[in-house]
């Protein structure tokens, strides 16, 4: 199965990378750009048959390694 | 409008970050994980009315700033 994990900073946590991108886009003439957030996406193949079990496994991976749950939230897709 | 940009390394380009995540997951006991790719996602609000025009604008941003098109590919969603 193919798993996709989207990791984003929680709302309220200052996203310095997003701010930098926003200012760079403004500098290039795209002044209408606002509220930029930069996150990361981790995709991988997983040796599992049952979608529900696979999703639970991927969530465990997120809690343990892929996301810093103090400041980041994540969304899991398994297909 | 809300734009989402997904940026990934092109197939064939060595993804060292993905390799590191893969080895860490193996080390934590998830041996069934393979082909890990790490990408980034940039989300932002855009002052535009027309979806087609907005998409063209976001693609221009990708080519100019958000992605390194020599080694990265991107996907744009506008909603």
Coordinates of C-alpha atoms in Angstrom, one line a residue:
Chain A
X1 CA 0.0 0.0 0.0
X2 CA 1.1 3.6 -0.7
X3 CA 1.0 5.9 2.3
X4 CA 1.1 9.8 2.2
X5 CA 1.8 11.8 5.3
X6 CA 1.3 15.6 5.3
X7 CA 3.0 17.4 8.1
X8 CA 2.3 21.1 8.9
X9 CA 3.1 23.5 11.7
X10 CA 0.1 23.9 14.0
X11 CA -1.9 27.1 13.6
X12 CA -0.4 29.8 15.8
X13 CA 3.1 28.4 15.5
X14 CA 5.2 31.0 13.6
X15 CA 6.2 29.6 10.2
X16 CA 9.5 31.4 9.4
X17 CA 9.9 29.5 6.2
X18 CA 6.5 30.5 5.1
X19 CA 7.2 34.1 5.9
X20 CA 10.4 34.0 3.9
X21 CA 8.5 32.6 0.9
X22 CA 5.8 35.2 1.3
X23 CA 8.3 38.1 1.3
X24 CA 10.2 36.6 -1.7
X25 CA 6.9 36.3 -3.7
X26 CA 6.0 39.9 -2.7
X27 CA 9.4 41.0 -3.9
X28 CA 8.9 39.3 -7.3
X29 CA 5.6 41.2 -7.8
X30 CA 3.0 38.8 -6.5
X31 CA 1.6 41.1 -3.8
X32 CA -1.7 39.3 -3.5
X33 CA -0.1 36.3 -1.8
X34 CA -1.0 35.8 1.9
X35 CA -0.9 33.3 4.7
X36 CA 1.9 31.1 3.3
X37 CA 2.5 27.9 5.2
X38 CA 5.3 25.4 4.3
X39 CA 4.9 21.8 5.3
X40 CA 6.4 18.5 4.2
X41 CA 5.1 15.4 2.6
X42 CA 6.4 11.9 3.2
X43 CA 5.4 9.2 0.7
X44 CA 6.3 5.5 1.0
X45 CA 5.2 1.9 0.2
X46 CA 4.1 -0.2 3.1
X47 CA 3.9 -4.0 3.3
X48 CA 0.3 -4.2 4.7
X49 CA -2.9 -5.6 3.4
X50 CA -5.6 -4.0 5.6
X51 CA -6.1 -0.3 5.0
X52 CA -7.3 0.4 8.6
X53 CA -4.3 -1.4 10.1
X54 CA -2.0 0.4 7.7
X55 CA -3.4 3.7 8.7
X56 CA -2.9 3.0 12.4
X57 CA 0.7 1.9 11.7
X58 CA 1.4 5.1 9.8
X59 CA 0.0 7.2 12.6
X60 CA 2.3 5.4 15.0
X61 CA 5.2 6.3 12.7
X62 CA 4.1 9.9 12.7
X63 CA 3.9 10.1 16.5
X64 CA 7.3 8.4 16.9
X65 CA 9.4 9.8 14.1
X66 CA 7.8 11.7 11.2
X67 CA 6.2 14.6 13.1
X68 CA 7.0 16.7 16.1
X69 CA 3.5 16.7 17.7
X70 CA 4.3 19.5 20.1
X71 CA 4.3 22.0 17.2
X72 CA 3.2 20.0 14.2
X73 CA 0.0 18.3 13.1
X74 CA -0.2 15.6 10.4
X75 CA -2.7 14.1 8.0
X76 CA -2.4 10.5 6.8
X77 CA -3.7 9.0 3.5
X78 CA -3.4 5.3 2.8
X79 CA -4.4 3.9 -0.7
Chain B
X1 CA -8.4 31.5 -3.6
X2 CA -6.4 28.9 -1.8
X3 CA -3.4 27.4 -3.7
X4 CA -1.5 24.2 -2.8
X5 CA 1.8 23.4 -4.3
X6 CA 3.4 19.9 -3.9
X7 CA 7.1 19.8 -4.7
X8 CA 9.0 16.5 -5.1
X9 CA 12.4 15.4 -6.3
X10 CA 12.1 14.0 -9.9
X11 CA 12.3 10.2 -10.1
X12 CA 15.9 9.1 -10.4
X13 CA 17.2 12.0 -8.3
X14 CA 18.7 10.5 -5.1
X15 CA 16.5 11.5 -2.1
X16 CA 18.9 11.5 0.8
X17 CA 16.3 12.8 3.2
X18 CA 13.9 9.9 2.2
X19 CA 16.8 7.4 2.6
X20 CA 17.4 8.7 6.1
X21 CA 13.7 8.4 7.1
X22 CA 13.6 4.9 5.6
X23 CA 16.6 3.8 7.6
X24 CA 15.2 5.3 10.8
X25 CA 11.8 3.6 10.3
X26 CA 13.7 0.3 9.7
X27 CA 15.6 0.9 12.9
X28 CA 12.4 1.4 14.8
X29 CA 11.0 -2.0 13.6
X30 CA 9.0 -1.0 10.5
X31 CA 11.0 -3.1 8.1
X32 CA 8.1 -3.2 5.5
X33 CA 8.6 0.5 4.6
X34 CA 10.1 1.1 1.1
X35 CA 10.7 3.8 -1.5
X36 CA 10.4 6.8 0.9
X37 CA 10.3 10.2 -0.8
X38 CA 10.2 13.4 1.1
X39 CA 8.8 16.5 -0.5
X40 CA 7.4 19.9 0.6
X41 CA 4.0 21.5 0.4
X42 CA 3.4 25.2 0.1
X43 CA -0.1 26.6 0.8
X44 CA -1.2 30.1 0.4
X45 CA -4.1 32.5 -0.3
X46 CA -4.1 34.3 -3.6
X47 CA -6.0 37.4 -4.6
X48 CA -7.5 36.1 -7.9
X49 CA -11.0 35.4 -9.1
X50 CA -10.5 33.1 -12.1
X51 CA -9.2 29.6 -11.3
X52 CA -7.5 29.1 -14.7
X53 CA -5.6 32.4 -14.4
X54 CA -4.8 31.7 -10.7
X55 CA -3.3 28.3 -11.7
X56 CA -1.2 29.9 -14.4
X57 CA 0.1 32.4 -11.9
X58 CA 1.0 29.8 -9.3
X59 CA 2.8 27.8 -12.0
X60 CA 4.8 30.9 -12.8
X61 CA 5.7 31.2 -9.1
X62 CA 6.9 27.6 -9.1
X63 CA 9.1 28.0 -12.1
X64 CA 10.6 31.2 -10.7
X65 CA 10.9 30.5 -6.9
X66 CA 9.1 27.6 -5.3
X67 CA 10.7 24.7 -7.2
X68 CA 14.1 23.9 -8.6
X69 CA 12.9 22.5 -11.9
X70 CA 16.2 21.0 -12.8
X71 CA 15.8 18.3 -10.1
X72 CA 12.2 18.9 -8.8
X73 CA 8.7 18.5 -10.2
X74 CA 5.6 20.1 -8.9
X75 CA 1.9 19.8 -8.8
X76 CA -0.5 22.7 -8.4
X77 CA -4.0 22.7 -6.9
X78 CA -6.2 25.8 -6.8
X79 CA -9.5 25.8 -5.1

